[in-house]
Short mmCIF file of C-alpha atoms in Angstrom, two decimals:
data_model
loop_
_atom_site.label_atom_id
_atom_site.label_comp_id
_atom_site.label_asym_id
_atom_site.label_seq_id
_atom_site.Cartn_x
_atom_site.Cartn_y
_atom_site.Cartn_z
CA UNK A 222 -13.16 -75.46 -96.99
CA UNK A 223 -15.15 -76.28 -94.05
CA UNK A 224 -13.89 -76.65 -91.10
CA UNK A 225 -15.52 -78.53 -88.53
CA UNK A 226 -15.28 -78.44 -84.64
CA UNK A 227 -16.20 -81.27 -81.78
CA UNK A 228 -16.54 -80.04 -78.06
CA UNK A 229 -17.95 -82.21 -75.56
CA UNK A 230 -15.57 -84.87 -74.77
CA UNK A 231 -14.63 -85.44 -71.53
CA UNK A 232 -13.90 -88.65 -68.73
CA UNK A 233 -17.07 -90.28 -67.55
CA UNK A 234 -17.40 -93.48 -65.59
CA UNK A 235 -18.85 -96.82 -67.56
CA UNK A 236 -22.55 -96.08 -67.12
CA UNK A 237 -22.49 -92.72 -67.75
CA UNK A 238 -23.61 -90.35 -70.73
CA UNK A 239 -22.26 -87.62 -72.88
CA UNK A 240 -22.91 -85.07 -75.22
CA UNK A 241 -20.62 -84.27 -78.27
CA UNK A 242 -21.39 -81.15 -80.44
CA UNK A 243 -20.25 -80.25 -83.92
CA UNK A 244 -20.56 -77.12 -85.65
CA UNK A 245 -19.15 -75.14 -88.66
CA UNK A 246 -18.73 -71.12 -87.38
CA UNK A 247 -19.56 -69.33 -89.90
CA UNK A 248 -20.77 -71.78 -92.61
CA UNK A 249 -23.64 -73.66 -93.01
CA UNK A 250 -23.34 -77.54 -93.60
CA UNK A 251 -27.73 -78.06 -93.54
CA UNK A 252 -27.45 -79.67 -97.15
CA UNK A 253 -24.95 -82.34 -96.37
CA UNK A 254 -25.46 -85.43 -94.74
CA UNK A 255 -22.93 -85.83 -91.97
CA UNK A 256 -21.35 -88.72 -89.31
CA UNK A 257 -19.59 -89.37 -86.35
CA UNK A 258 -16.45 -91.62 -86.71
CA UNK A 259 -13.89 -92.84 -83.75
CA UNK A 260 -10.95 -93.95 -83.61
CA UNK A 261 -8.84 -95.51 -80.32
CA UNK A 262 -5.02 -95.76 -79.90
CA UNK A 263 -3.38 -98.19 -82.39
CA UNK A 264 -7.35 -99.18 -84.26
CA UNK A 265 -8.48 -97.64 -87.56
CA UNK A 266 -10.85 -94.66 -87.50
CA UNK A 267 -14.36 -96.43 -87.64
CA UNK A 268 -18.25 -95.56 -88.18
CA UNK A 269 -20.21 -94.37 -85.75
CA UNK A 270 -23.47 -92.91 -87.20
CA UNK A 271 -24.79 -91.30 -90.17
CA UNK A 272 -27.66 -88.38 -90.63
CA UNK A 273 -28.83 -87.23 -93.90
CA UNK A 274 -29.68 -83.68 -94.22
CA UNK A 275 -32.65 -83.24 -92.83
CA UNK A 276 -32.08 -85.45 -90.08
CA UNK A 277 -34.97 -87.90 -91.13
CA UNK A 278 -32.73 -90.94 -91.42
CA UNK A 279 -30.13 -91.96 -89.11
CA UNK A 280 -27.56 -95.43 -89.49
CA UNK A 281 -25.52 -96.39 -86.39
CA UNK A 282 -22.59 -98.95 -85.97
CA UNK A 283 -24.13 -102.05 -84.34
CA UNK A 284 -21.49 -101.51 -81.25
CA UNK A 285 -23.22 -98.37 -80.53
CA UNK A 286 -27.20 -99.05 -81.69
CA UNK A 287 -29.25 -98.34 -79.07
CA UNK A 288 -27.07 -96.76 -76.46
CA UNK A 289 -26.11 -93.65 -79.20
CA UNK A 290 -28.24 -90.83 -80.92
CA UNK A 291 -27.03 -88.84 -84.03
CA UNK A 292 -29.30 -85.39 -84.36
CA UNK A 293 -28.96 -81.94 -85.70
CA UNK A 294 -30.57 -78.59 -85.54
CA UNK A 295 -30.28 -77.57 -89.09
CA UNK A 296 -31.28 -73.63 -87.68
CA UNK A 297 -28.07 -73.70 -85.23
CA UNK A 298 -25.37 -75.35 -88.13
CA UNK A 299 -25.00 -78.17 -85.29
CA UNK A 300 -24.95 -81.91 -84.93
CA UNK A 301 -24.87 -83.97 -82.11
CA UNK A 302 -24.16 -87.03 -80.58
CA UNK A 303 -26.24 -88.25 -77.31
CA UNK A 304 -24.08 -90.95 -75.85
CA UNK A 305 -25.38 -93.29 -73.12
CA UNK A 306 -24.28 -96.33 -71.07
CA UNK A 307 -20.97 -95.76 -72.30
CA UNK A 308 -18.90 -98.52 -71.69
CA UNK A 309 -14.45 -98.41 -71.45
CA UNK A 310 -14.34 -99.43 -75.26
CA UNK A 311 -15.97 -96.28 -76.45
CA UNK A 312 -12.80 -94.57 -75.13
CA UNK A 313 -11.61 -92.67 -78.42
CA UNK A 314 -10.84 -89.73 -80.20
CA UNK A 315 -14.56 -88.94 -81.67
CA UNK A 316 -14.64 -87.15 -85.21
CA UNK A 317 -17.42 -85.50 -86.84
CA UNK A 318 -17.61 -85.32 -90.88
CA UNK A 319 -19.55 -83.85 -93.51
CA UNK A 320 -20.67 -84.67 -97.25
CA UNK A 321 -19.90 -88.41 -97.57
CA UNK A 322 -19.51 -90.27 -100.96
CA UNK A 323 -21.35 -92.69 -102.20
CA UNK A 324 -20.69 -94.50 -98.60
CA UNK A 325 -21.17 -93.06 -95.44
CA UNK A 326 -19.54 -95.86 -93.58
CA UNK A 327 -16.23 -95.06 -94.56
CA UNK A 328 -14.18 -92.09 -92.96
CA UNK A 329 -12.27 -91.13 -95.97
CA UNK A 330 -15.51 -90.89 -98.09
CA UNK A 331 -16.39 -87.80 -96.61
CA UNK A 332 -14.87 -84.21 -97.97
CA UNK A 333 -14.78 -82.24 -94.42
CA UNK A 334 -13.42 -83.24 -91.03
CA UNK A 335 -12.89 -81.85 -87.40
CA UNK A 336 -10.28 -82.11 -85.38
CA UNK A 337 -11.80 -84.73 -82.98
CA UNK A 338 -12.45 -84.50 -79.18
CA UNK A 339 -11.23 -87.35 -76.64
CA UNK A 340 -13.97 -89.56 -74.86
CA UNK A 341 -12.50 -91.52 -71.83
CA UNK A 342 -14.73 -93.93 -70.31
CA UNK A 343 -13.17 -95.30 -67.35
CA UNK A 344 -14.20 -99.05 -65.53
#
């Protein structure tokens, strides 16, 4: 089984940016499509964004459209996650995922998971 891991994650100031990683050591994930997901204290893990396998199409939760950036590099087995203007309701545990179902937009569609890396955004 894959096993996916997040680094990253850290406590920024509202306005600020971040960059989350995912990778698989020692497996290669370039023929799934993969997402981010979140999920903050006492909420239900929800979408973030979606790549498909080559990284030609992206999807992004309308909280998050324009402020975040779902990419991979296919040659390095990563994915990433460029997030700006982060605001104090981003704060979450941030979880990346590989080979969704028949729909990405729901976290238990998808057959691998990390462990998840904390993003504080502080007011």
């Amino acid at each position: 089984q894959v096993q996916l891991v997040e680094s990253g994650g850290g406590l920024v100031q509202a306005g600020g940016s971040l960059r989350l990683s995912c990778e698989a050591p020692g497996r290669t994930f370039s023929s799934y499509a993969m997402g981010w997901f979140r999920q903050a204290p006492d909420k239900e893990r929800e979408f973030v964004a979606h790549i498909n396998w080559s990284g030609g199409r992206t999807n992004y939760a309308d909280s998050v459209k324009g402020r975040f950036t779902i990419s991979r590099d296919n040659a390095k087995n990563s994915m990433y996650l460029q997030m700006n203007s982060l605001k104090p309701e981003d704060t979450a545990v941030y979880f990346c995922a590989a080979k969704p179902g028949s729909n990405y937009r729901v976290f238990n569609n998808y057959e691998y998971w990390g462990q998840g890396t904390q993003v504080t955004v502080s007011s």
